Amino acid sequence: MQKGESWMDYEAGTYDIAVIGGGHAGIEAALAAARLGAHTVLFTMSLDAIGNMPCNPSIGGTAKGHLVREIDALGGEMGRAADATMLQSRMLNRGKGPAVHSLRAQTDRKDYHRYMKYAVENQDRLDVIQAEIVDIRASDGAVESVVTALGALYHARAVILCTGTYLRGRIFVGEYTAQSGPDGLHAADQLTAALERLGLPLRRFKTGTPARADRRSIDFQLLEVQEGDDPITPFSFETDGGMLKNRAVCHIAYTNEQTHRVILENLHRSPLYSGQIEGIGPRYCPSIEDKVVRFSDKPRHQIFIEPMGLDTNEVYLQGMSSSLPEEVQVKLYRTVKGFEQIRIMRNAYAIEYDCLDPTCLQATLECKAVRGLYGAGQFNGTSGYEEAAAQGLIAGINAARAVQGKTPLVLDRASSYIGTLIDDLVVKGCNDPYRMMTSRSEYRLILRQDNADMRLTPIGYEIGLIGAERWAAFLKKRELVEGEIRRLRAVHTAPSEKLNALLVSRETSPIATGIRLCELLKRPQLSYASLAPFDPERPELPAQVCEQVEITIKYEGYIKKQLEQVEQMRRLEGKQLPGDLDYQSIGGLRLEAVEKLTRLRPLNIGQASRISGVSPADVSVLLIWLSQHHASTQKAGEETND
C-alpha cells in the first residue's frame, strides 16, 4: 500500500546525525560521527546488506589502495575490515616506483559484511535501523528531519546521503528490465522526488557487474594461477602483517575471437547499444561489450577468477561486466578456455541510478543550498567502495564537527588522495562515474600509500578518531624513522671491492674514498637492505620503518621539488575570492570563465585555476583584480581611520 495523505507521520526519535545508506560510505560516515560524540542513526534498506560488496569481492587496487590506507590513517574502519577478512593480498605495480605501488586484497564477501555489521551494531552512540527513507525535510534552508516509508519521522540536525546505486535503481539484462537495487534488493524509488524538491541537481549514471559462476564447473588446470604476496603488507597501520596469511589463490583466463564474435553478433540485444540505458557508464571500467567495440584491435581480454569466500562455490569473473541477455552470457562465457562447462549462479547485469552533480557541494561535502545536508559515495558521482568510504569518512567527520560547533576538516590536494578526490568532485565535477587513479594527483610522489600515516594520523589524532595507544605507537615509529635518517646521513663507510662490485654499471663509477651511507642509498643499484653488510652498527628496525627511511633518502631530491610545487599551490589557495563576487564585472575574463566561476563559486584562486574552462589567462586576470581589490580596500580603511 502506498502512503496516502491520511497516513500521518509519527514522532520516532531525535538524533544529531542521520546517515542514509549502509554501504561503504554510510558505514564510515556513521562510525566517524558516533566516535566523535554525535548521537547518530544509520538507516539501511536491509540489515543483511550492510557492508555488501555487490560488485567485486575485493578492497584496494591502483590508487584505491592509497585511499584505504588514508582512511585507516585518519581512524576509519575499512583497512581493518579488509585485513580481518582477507583471502589473498597482492601489491600492484611493484615493477614501478613507490608512488604507484597499490595494495589490493581479495576478501571474503560474507565475512566482510559480518565484520562491518558487528562494527556498526556495537558502536556507542550509533543506532542501526532497517528502513527506507522517502523524504528529507528542511526549514529555513537547513535540514530538520527524515521520514521513513512507514511514516516514522526522525529529527536530525544533519543528514548524510549515502544511497549508492539504490536511488531509483533499475537493472538491465538484455531485453529484461526491472526496478531494483543491487543483488535483487528493492530500489529506493521515492527519495529522488524529495531531493528534487530541495533543489538538488540530480542526474542518471550507470554501472554493471559480471556474472558469478560455480567454481566446480571451471577447469582451473587450463588457467593461469595468480598467487598472493609473501610477506603480506596490511592495509591498516595497526595490523601485524606477520599474522596475515593468504588463504586462497586467484586465476586468469582470456577471451578470444570466438568470444568477441558472440558479443558482436548480439550487440543489438545489449541495452547499452539498443538505447534502453540512459545513464552514463564508467569510463575506466567498461563492460565486455564496450571493450570489444572500443578496443577492436585487441585479440583477447583478461578475466580474473576471484573467490567470493571460503565457504561458497561462487567465484567472481572480473573483467566480464555485461548487460547482454542471460542466454548470450552463457554462450559467450563458454567460448573461454577452461569455461567450456561453466554454470552461472548469478547473471551479469547493468544498473542505472540517480546521483548528484557534486559541484553543488562544498569541500566539506555539505550541500551549498541546504545546510546540514551532506553527500557521500556513489551518490556524489563516484564509483568504487574505496572512493565511497573515503567520502563517507569526511562527511561523517564534518557533520559531527558542524553540530558540535567546530571548524570543518578540509583536506587539500597536497595532503592526500582523499583531498584530491573531493577537490576533483566539487571543483571539476564528473561527467561519468569518477574513479580514483594515481595520475589524478599532481603530488603523487609525496602522497604514497606507505606514508599515509605520516601525513594523516596527526590529523586523525587531533580531531579525535585516533586513540592514545595508537598515537603513542605512531610517535615511536616517526621517531625511529627520523633517527635512522639522521644516522645514515652521519655514518661513513670505506670503499671496498665488495661494495664497488655492487656499483658497477655504465652510468656509475666505483667509489675511491669514504662516503656517507645516505649518499650510497641514493645509487639506483643499492637498497637499504643491500647496504647492511657495510653498516655493522645498524639497529634492528621494523620493516615499515626501513621502507620509509629508504624512500625518503632515495627520492629526496624529487620530493623536495614536489614540496616546492605544493608551497606554490598553497599560496594560490591562500588568495581567497569573495563569495558574492560579480565575475561579469571583471573585465578580461572570457565568457566561459565567467559562466563557470559564477556557477561554481570557487573559494580561492587555487580552486579557480582547476575549473575546466578557466584558462591561465583568466587566472591572471583574477590575480590582478584581487590585488587591486585588496589595495582599494586597504586605502578605504586608511581613509576611514583618518
XYZ file of C-alpha atoms in Angstrom:
642
model
C 0.000 0.000 0.000
C 1.323 3.467 -0.904
C 1.462 6.084 1.786
C -1.542 8.391 1.371
C -2.442 11.851 2.656
C -4.436 10.347 5.532
C -1.407 8.421 6.733
C 0.068 10.624 9.446
C 3.758 10.679 10.308
C 4.623 9.806 13.883
C 7.459 11.108 16.028
C 10.072 8.343 16.190
C 13.145 9.993 17.678
C 15.728 12.784 17.611
C 19.373 12.486 16.587
C 22.288 14.748 15.862
C 23.029 12.969 12.571
C 21.072 10.646 10.292
C 23.018 8.587 7.755
C 21.009 7.178 4.837
C 22.574 4.011 3.431
C 24.552 1.173 4.993
C 27.142 0.677 2.264
C 30.809 1.599 2.436
C 30.167 5.359 2.562
C 27.392 5.072 5.126
C 29.418 2.824 7.416
C 32.391 5.181 7.591
C 30.133 8.233 7.964
C 28.121 6.711 10.807
C 31.130 5.306 12.663
C 33.081 8.572 12.392
C 30.159 10.705 13.572
C 29.380 8.431 16.521
C 33.028 8.082 17.533
C 33.297 11.870 17.580
C 30.447 12.054 20.061
C 27.428 12.749 17.830
C 24.198 10.827 18.536
C 23.819 9.075 15.177
C 21.343 6.812 13.401
C 22.178 4.682 10.357
C 19.289 3.761 8.058
C 19.715 0.857 5.637
C 17.368 -0.771 3.156
C 18.407 -4.146 4.570
C 20.416 -5.110 7.636
C 21.675 -8.038 5.572
C 23.227 -5.633 3.060
C 25.416 -3.626 5.462
C 28.917 -3.563 4.003
C 27.693 -5.527 0.999
C 30.011 -5.992 -1.968
C 27.557 -6.108 -4.878
C 30.386 -5.837 -7.388
C 33.867 -7.300 -6.845
C 34.794 -9.058 -3.577
C 37.968 -7.037 -3.065
C 39.335 -3.928 -1.429
C 42.054 -1.690 -2.870
C 43.740 -1.638 -6.250
C 45.588 1.035 -8.192
C 45.171 4.338 -6.282
C 42.280 2.767 -4.366
C 44.794 1.126 -2.043
C 46.100 4.623 -1.272
C 42.583 5.686 -0.268
C 42.143 2.721 2.074
C 45.428 3.402 3.864
C 44.483 7.078 4.184
C 41.090 6.112 5.617
C 42.916 3.961 8.145
C 45.445 6.690 8.968
C 42.585 9.050 9.825
C 40.871 6.473 12.038
C 38.398 4.856 9.632
C 37.385 1.186 9.576
C 37.818 -0.132 6.017
C 41.501 -1.088 6.329
C 40.971 -3.114 9.487
C 37.966 -4.857 7.969
C 39.909 -5.750 4.806
C 42.786 -7.220 6.847
C 40.409 -9.213 9.046
C 38.563 -10.784 6.085
C 41.432 -11.114 3.588
C 41.687 -14.193 1.360
C 44.618 -13.071 -0.788
C 46.800 -9.964 -0.864
C 48.934 -8.526 -3.634
C 50.895 -5.308 -4.065
C 50.251 -3.970 -7.557
C 52.806 -2.107 -9.701
C 55.870 -3.414 -7.866
C 57.859 -3.019 -11.089
C 57.333 0.745 -10.923
C 58.275 3.423 -8.403
C 56.848 3.562 -4.868
C 54.447 6.375 -5.757
C 52.219 3.958 -7.684
C 52.574 0.840 -5.522
C 48.984 -0.047 -4.611
C 47.710 -2.726 -2.263
C 44.784 -4.944 -3.289
C 43.171 -7.758 -1.319
C 40.565 -10.355 -2.123
C 38.151 -10.532 0.794
C 35.545 -12.989 1.977
C 32.362 -11.197 0.999
C 30.158 -12.558 3.792
C 32.865 -12.157 6.423
C 33.310 -8.520 5.396
C 29.569 -7.939 5.788
C 29.570 -9.649 9.193
C 32.586 -7.618 10.332
C 31.019 -4.298 9.363
C 27.564 -5.203 10.703
C 29.151 -6.054 14.052
C 31.143 -2.792 13.988
C 28.124 -0.530 13.500
C 25.833 -2.523 15.807
C 28.311 -2.310 18.669
C 29.384 1.305 18.243
C 28.392 3.591 21.113
C 26.037 6.461 20.237
C 25.014 4.721 16.995
C 21.613 3.147 16.301
C 21.081 0.973 13.217
C 17.593 0.776 11.707
C 16.270 -1.086 8.664
C 14.047 1.408 6.866
C 13.567 3.145 3.548
C 13.851 6.918 3.801
C 11.318 8.563 1.480
C 11.533 12.206 2.487
C 14.018 14.751 3.820
C 12.502 17.906 5.223
C 14.158 21.273 5.586
C 13.234 24.580 7.182
C 14.863 27.962 6.586
C 17.450 26.374 4.284
C 18.567 23.691 6.752
C 17.611 20.028 7.180
C 15.413 19.201 10.136
C 14.099 15.636 9.708
C 13.809 12.461 7.645
C 10.739 10.281 7.101
C 10.587 6.513 6.501
C 8.224 4.671 4.155
C 6.263 3.544 7.237
C 5.698 7.091 8.435
C 8.360 7.331 11.147
C 9.694 10.867 11.462
C 13.184 11.314 12.871
C 14.526 14.767 13.672
C 18.199 15.334 12.783
C 20.498 18.342 12.726
C 22.499 16.850 9.852
C 21.730 14.218 7.196
C 24.323 12.325 5.140
C 23.117 10.791 1.867
C 24.956 7.552 1.028
C 22.405 5.970 -1.294
C 24.808 4.027 -3.532
C 23.051 2.643 -6.597
C 19.649 2.289 -4.909
C 18.151 5.670 -5.855
C 15.503 4.792 -8.482
C 17.680 1.820 -9.334
C 16.850 -0.131 -12.478
C 18.626 -3.271 -13.662
C 19.054 -4.427 -17.261
C 19.726 -7.925 -18.602
C 19.159 -7.897 -22.362
C 15.535 -7.029 -23.036
C 14.605 -7.604 -19.382
C 14.442 -4.587 -17.076
C 13.086 -4.027 -13.587
C 13.166 -1.513 -10.753
C 15.775 -2.929 -8.409
C 18.773 -2.160 -6.296
C 21.930 -4.295 -6.441
C 21.669 -8.042 -5.756
C 17.909 -8.025 -6.265
C 17.207 -5.743 -3.291
C 14.383 -3.302 -3.870
C 15.216 0.186 -5.095
C 14.695 3.473 -3.249
C 12.063 4.901 -5.572
C 10.579 7.803 -3.578
C 13.605 9.691 -2.224
C 14.517 11.243 -5.588
C 11.349 13.378 -5.544
C 12.257 14.710 -2.098
C 15.750 15.646 -3.252
C 14.324 17.416 -6.298
C 12.011 19.394 -4.005
C 15.103 20.503 -2.102
C 16.539 21.799 -5.370
C 19.432 19.348 -5.715
C 20.772 18.842 -9.273
C 20.388 15.133 -9.986
C 21.385 13.017 -12.973
C 21.482 9.424 -14.131
C 24.570 7.190 -14.041
C 25.052 3.516 -14.845
C 27.349 0.758 -13.698
C 27.424 -3.010 -14.012
C 28.789 -6.225 -12.625
C 29.942 -9.581 -14.075
C 28.371 -12.965 -13.558
C 29.165 -15.259 -10.633
C 29.910 -18.851 -11.545
C 30.117 -22.221 -9.806
C 33.826 -22.920 -9.311
C 33.178 -26.677 -9.731
C 32.223 -26.049 -13.370
C 35.570 -24.383 -14.244
C 38.638 -26.320 -15.394
C 41.317 -24.483 -13.399
C 44.086 -26.641 -14.878
C 43.638 -24.674 -18.118
C 44.001 -21.302 -16.381
C 46.939 -19.237 -15.145
C 47.472 -19.245 -11.388
C 47.833 -15.917 -9.601
C 49.424 -16.320 -6.172
C 49.355 -13.783 -3.365
C 52.337 -11.960 -1.859
C 54.560 -13.298 0.875
C 55.184 -11.456 3.145
C 51.902 -9.563 3.209
C 51.537 -5.808 3.592
C 48.417 -4.993 5.632
C 46.021 -2.153 4.876
C 45.812 -0.979 8.467
C 48.837 0.504 10.197
C 47.548 -1.267 13.324
C 47.615 -4.756 11.779
C 50.615 -7.030 12.296
C 51.417 -8.163 8.760
C 53.195 -11.237 10.129
C 49.836 -12.566 11.311
C 48.246 -12.407 7.852
C 48.251 -15.421 5.542
C 46.960 -15.964 2.008
C 44.048 -18.391 2.196
C 43.124 -18.632 -1.486
C 44.533 -18.232 -4.986
C 43.122 -16.431 -7.994
C 43.281 -17.425 -11.646
C 43.414 -15.699 -15.022
C 41.558 -16.661 -18.211
C 41.294 -14.891 -21.568
C 38.583 -14.085 -24.060
C 39.235 -14.997 -27.709
C 37.982 -14.330 -31.233
C 35.019 -16.644 -30.740
C 34.019 -14.774 -27.556
C 34.170 -11.470 -29.397
C 32.158 -12.832 -32.306
C 29.330 -13.936 -29.990
C 29.262 -10.455 -28.446
C 29.255 -8.609 -31.773
C 26.542 -10.860 -33.200
C 24.293 -9.993 -30.238
C 25.255 -6.379 -29.741
C 21.797 -5.251 -30.849
C 20.373 -7.062 -27.808
C 22.583 -5.154 -25.371
C 20.540 -2.387 -23.709
C 23.713 -0.312 -23.705
C 23.626 -0.209 -27.517
C 19.889 -0.525 -28.117
C 19.179 2.756 -26.334
C 17.377 1.330 -23.284
C 20.057 2.590 -20.895
C 20.080 6.354 -20.461
C 22.663 6.595 -17.674
C 26.331 7.345 -18.323
C 28.610 4.411 -17.551
C 32.117 4.285 -16.036
C 34.881 5.199 -18.467
C 37.597 3.193 -16.766
C 35.644 0.015 -16.002
C 33.806 -0.774 -19.250
C 31.581 -3.762 -19.910
C 32.898 -6.598 -22.056
C 30.657 -5.300 -24.872
C 32.357 -1.900 -24.598
C 35.819 -3.473 -24.571
C 35.182 -5.492 -27.702
C 33.760 -2.481 -29.570
C 36.190 0.180 -28.335
C 39.297 -1.989 -28.477
C 38.542 -3.980 -31.614
C 42.267 -4.409 -32.299
C 42.749 -6.450 -29.112
C 42.661 -10.213 -29.791
C 41.832 -11.015 -26.162
C 40.939 -9.538 -22.773
C 41.859 -10.805 -19.320
C 39.357 -12.398 -16.966
C 40.295 -12.680 -13.278
C 38.623 -15.544 -11.453
C 38.322 -14.485 -7.822
C 36.785 -16.386 -4.885
C 33.734 -14.886 -3.164
C 34.579 -16.656 0.095
C 35.922 -19.827 1.643
C 32.505 -21.338 2.374
C 30.946 -20.860 -1.063
C 31.484 -22.202 -4.575
C 30.731 -18.789 -6.086
C 33.570 -17.146 -7.975
C 33.630 -13.659 -9.457
C 34.612 -13.188 -13.117
C 36.289 -9.790 -13.042
C 36.598 -8.077 -16.394
C 33.371 -9.529 -17.819
C 30.757 -6.991 -16.779
C 27.799 -7.249 -19.159
C 24.147 -6.413 -19.749
C 23.609 -8.930 -22.561
C 20.705 -11.413 -22.311
C 21.246 -14.341 -19.988
C 21.425 -16.956 -22.750
C 24.010 -14.860 -24.602
C 26.045 -14.530 -21.420
C 26.173 -18.299 -21.020
C 27.147 -18.731 -24.674
C 29.978 -16.185 -24.597
C 31.391 -17.422 -21.284
C 31.574 -20.967 -22.649
C 33.825 -19.836 -25.505
C 36.610 -19.150 -22.975
C 39.274 -21.823 -22.452
C 38.518 -23.501 -19.131
C 34.920 -22.240 -19.109
C 33.509 -24.786 -21.587
C 31.182 -26.308 -18.967
C 30.688 -23.187 -16.839
C 27.492 -22.835 -14.818
C 26.322 -19.318 -13.999
C 24.999 -18.846 -10.458
C 24.222 -15.124 -10.742
C 23.984 -13.458 -14.124
C 25.716 -10.204 -15.003
C 23.589 -7.056 -15.133
C 23.770 -3.312 -15.619
C 22.167 -0.923 -13.146
C 21.045 2.687 -13.565
C 20.602 5.039 -10.619
C 20.142 8.680 -9.686
C 23.046 10.655 -8.293
C 24.154 14.196 -7.566
C 26.123 16.736 -9.563
C 28.899 17.104 -6.949
C 29.728 20.677 -7.937
C 26.760 21.689 -5.762
C 28.784 20.556 -2.725
C 31.331 22.395 -0.631
C 34.734 20.829 0.078
C 33.244 19.620 3.385
C 30.736 17.592 1.278
C 27.886 19.732 2.618
C 25.363 20.988 0.074
C 25.737 24.673 -0.718
C 21.952 25.159 -0.944
C 20.824 23.138 2.112
C 22.679 23.460 5.416
C 23.281 20.213 7.232
C 22.764 18.034 4.138
C 25.842 16.069 3.080
C 26.529 13.644 0.239
C 28.999 10.761 0.024
C 29.851 7.831 -2.218
C 28.174 6.902 -5.474
C 25.501 9.470 -4.694
C 28.239 12.040 -5.415
C 29.004 10.502 -8.806
C 31.908 8.227 -7.914
C 32.479 4.520 -8.476
C 34.130 2.054 -6.137
C 33.945 1.026 -2.492
C 37.140 2.887 -1.592
C 36.095 6.247 -3.060
C 32.771 5.859 -1.248
C 34.345 5.053 2.122
C 36.750 7.992 1.843
C 33.911 10.440 1.236
C 31.781 8.871 3.946
C 34.562 9.343 6.481
C 34.980 13.050 5.630
C 31.219 13.671 5.545
C 30.796 11.967 8.929
C 33.642 13.974 10.446
C 32.322 17.269 9.121
C 28.709 16.614 10.051
C 29.774 15.803 13.620
C 32.008 18.861 13.844
C 29.246 21.071 12.442
C 26.640 20.033 15.027
C 29.287 20.480 17.725
C 30.137 23.986 16.544
C 33.693 23.097 15.477
C 35.618 24.127 12.369
C 35.293 21.703 9.423
C 38.019 19.375 8.180
C 39.079 20.137 4.600
C 41.956 18.131 3.120
C 43.739 19.800 0.224
C 45.227 18.102 -2.835
C 48.733 18.044 -1.370
C 47.642 16.297 1.826
C 46.047 13.155 0.425
C 44.310 11.272 -2.336
C 41.140 11.860 -0.320
C 41.682 15.608 -0.696
C 42.350 15.162 -4.421
C 39.189 13.083 -4.842
C 36.936 15.604 -3.125
C 38.558 18.596 -4.817
C 38.085 16.959 -8.221
C 34.416 16.329 -7.477
C 33.402 19.701 -6.069
C 35.570 21.866 -8.352
C 35.770 19.954 -11.637
C 32.713 17.734 -11.323
C 32.427 14.472 -13.260
C 30.652 13.523 -16.473
C 30.802 9.793 -15.742
C 31.331 7.699 -12.593
C 34.579 9.023 -11.096
C 37.353 6.551 -10.373
C 40.483 7.455 -8.439
C 43.777 6.897 -10.290
C 47.335 7.830 -9.355
C 47.507 10.020 -12.458
C 44.819 12.292 -10.987
C 47.274 13.569 -8.374
C 49.990 16.025 -9.341
C 51.677 15.284 -5.990
C 51.728 11.504 -6.080
C 55.386 11.178 -5.080
C 54.603 12.621 -1.654
C 51.144 11.006 -1.470
C 52.379 7.419 -1.365
C 50.407 4.720 0.385
C 53.406 3.822 2.563
C 53.477 7.251 4.251
C 49.718 7.737 4.698
C 50.115 7.541 8.472
C 52.903 10.142 8.484
C 50.648 12.517 6.554
C 47.275 11.957 8.182
C 47.500 10.277 11.590
C 48.296 13.604 13.314
C 45.055 14.954 11.831
C 43.126 11.861 12.945
C 44.503 12.287 16.461
C 43.730 15.999 16.570
C 40.085 15.538 15.600
C 39.598 12.580 17.953
C 39.476 9.434 15.801
C 42.942 8.160 16.768
C 43.267 6.917 20.350
C 46.134 7.428 22.781
C 47.636 3.955 22.320
C 47.768 4.210 18.544
C 49.126 7.760 18.795
C 51.966 6.595 21.021
C 52.818 3.838 18.520
C 52.809 6.377 15.704
C 55.130 8.736 17.572
C 57.520 5.840 18.214
C 57.566 4.917 14.521
C 58.148 8.512 13.466
C 60.988 8.811 15.973
C 62.640 5.648 14.604
C 62.354 6.872 11.012
C 63.781 10.299 11.754
C 66.554 8.833 13.925
C 67.658 6.352 11.281
C 67.707 9.028 8.585
C 69.942 11.190 10.791
C 72.243 8.218 11.422
C 72.598 7.367 7.713
C 73.487 10.984 6.990
C 76.219 10.914 9.624
C 77.791 7.467 9.144
C 80.573 6.944 6.556
C 81.807 3.698 5.060
C 85.122 2.983 3.390
C 85.426 1.823 -0.233
C 85.872 -1.898 -0.839
C 85.922 -4.363 -3.710
C 82.708 -5.914 -2.439
C 80.940 -2.533 -2.356
C 82.219 -1.466 -5.787
C 81.087 -4.779 -7.247
C 77.507 -3.691 -6.453
C 78.024 -0.315 -8.127
C 79.493 -1.383 -11.458
C 77.385 -0.110 -14.359
C 77.712 2.112 -17.418
C 76.373 5.097 -15.501
C 78.178 4.662 -12.173
C 81.873 4.743 -11.425
C 83.341 2.919 -8.399
C 83.983 4.908 -5.230
C 87.560 5.620 -4.175
C 87.066 7.464 -0.883
C 84.867 7.226 2.174
C 81.193 8.002 1.526
C 78.141 8.611 3.669
C 75.587 5.811 3.753
C 72.819 8.209 2.700
C 74.724 9.014 -0.497
C 75.186 5.318 -1.242
C 71.473 4.708 -0.727
C 70.698 7.212 -3.489
C 72.507 4.974 -6.001
C 69.906 3.100 -8.102
C 71.769 -0.233 -7.739
C 71.581 -0.168 -3.936
C 68.793 -0.654 -1.457
C 68.640 -0.209 2.291
C 68.818 -3.997 2.705
C 71.836 -4.374 0.390
C 73.809 -1.866 2.495
C 73.559 -3.992 5.633
C 76.975 -5.708 5.185
C 78.655 -2.267 5.085
C 76.707 -0.928 8.073
C 77.665 -3.061 11.106
C 76.121 -0.621 13.632
C 72.685 -0.734 12.015
C 69.865 -1.108 14.585
C 67.090 -3.700 14.251
C 64.102 -1.825 12.835
C 60.554 -2.790 11.751
C 60.037 -3.283 8.008
C 57.721 -0.238 7.754
C 60.418 1.965 9.283
C 63.058 0.664 6.869
C 60.741 1.318 3.929
C 60.148 4.924 4.995
C 63.848 5.540 5.511
C 64.823 4.171 2.099
C 62.171 6.039 0.109
C 62.770 9.328 1.935
C 66.505 9.278 1.215
C 66.452 7.733 -2.264
C 63.878 10.192 -3.649
C 64.941 13.178 -1.551
C 65.644 15.497 -4.500
C 62.366 14.718 -6.260
C 60.404 15.064 -3.032
C 61.965 18.483 -2.415
C 60.863 19.695 -5.862
C 57.341 18.440 -5.294
C 57.151 20.161 -1.906
C 58.097 23.413 -3.651
C 55.161 22.872 -6.029
C 52.914 22.286 -3.022
C 54.037 25.558 -1.475
C 53.198 27.384 -4.697
C 49.758 25.745 -4.804
C 49.073 26.685 -1.193
C 49.978 30.295 -1.882
C 47.227 30.324 -4.523
C 44.862 28.559 -2.117
C 45.540 31.372 0.352
C 44.232 34.025 -2.057
C 40.547 34.000 -1.097
C 37.816 35.086 -3.506
C 34.711 36.888 -2.159
C 31.680 34.620 -2.079
C 29.479 37.301 -3.663
C 31.955 38.331 -6.355
C 30.296 39.529 -9.575
C 32.517 37.906 -12.198
C 30.670 39.669 -15.029
C 32.031 42.963 -13.721
C 35.662 41.837 -14.126
C 36.981 42.913 -17.500
C 39.194 40.483 -19.380
C 37.536 37.243 -18.274
C 36.329 35.039 -21.105
C 32.586 34.285 -21.263
C 33.110 30.596 -20.466
C 35.190 31.502 -17.408
C 32.525 33.946 -16.196
C 29.831 31.259 -16.523
C 31.868 28.568 -14.742
C 33.119 30.851 -11.965
C 29.627 32.229 -11.322
C 28.111 28.743 -11.124
C 30.832 27.006 -9.097
C 31.850 29.879 -6.804
C 35.463 28.851 -6.056
C 36.716 29.760 -2.603
C 40.159 30.849 -3.770
C 42.448 31.321 -6.769
C 43.761 27.762 -6.436
C 40.291 26.274 -6.850
C 39.509 28.663 -9.692
C 42.628 27.553 -11.578
C 41.415 23.928 -11.534
C 37.992 24.607 -13.029
C 37.610 23.264 -16.542
C 37.149 26.225 -18.841
C 39.158 28.670 -16.700
C 42.412 29.316 -18.542
C 45.771 30.545 -17.156
C 44.955 33.918 -18.708
C 41.700 34.012 -16.721
C 43.634 33.199 -13.542
C 45.995 36.102 -14.270
C 43.001 38.426 -14.635
C 41.648 37.228 -11.278
C 45.011 37.772 -9.597
C 45.207 41.329 -10.938
C 41.638 42.038 -9.851
C 42.314 40.590 -6.384
C 45.446 42.704 -5.989
C 43.562 45.852 -6.977
C 40.644 44.924 -4.734
C 42.939 44.494 -1.721
C 44.701 47.786 -2.479
C 41.421 49.706 -2.725
C 40.065 48.053 0.419
C 43.220 48.934 2.327
C 43.105 52.534 1.083
C 39.460 52.845 2.086
C 40.332 51.568 5.537
C 43.129 54.090 5.929
C 40.848 56.977 4.878
C 38.235 55.827 7.392
C 40.830 55.803 10.163
C 41.940 59.315 9.203
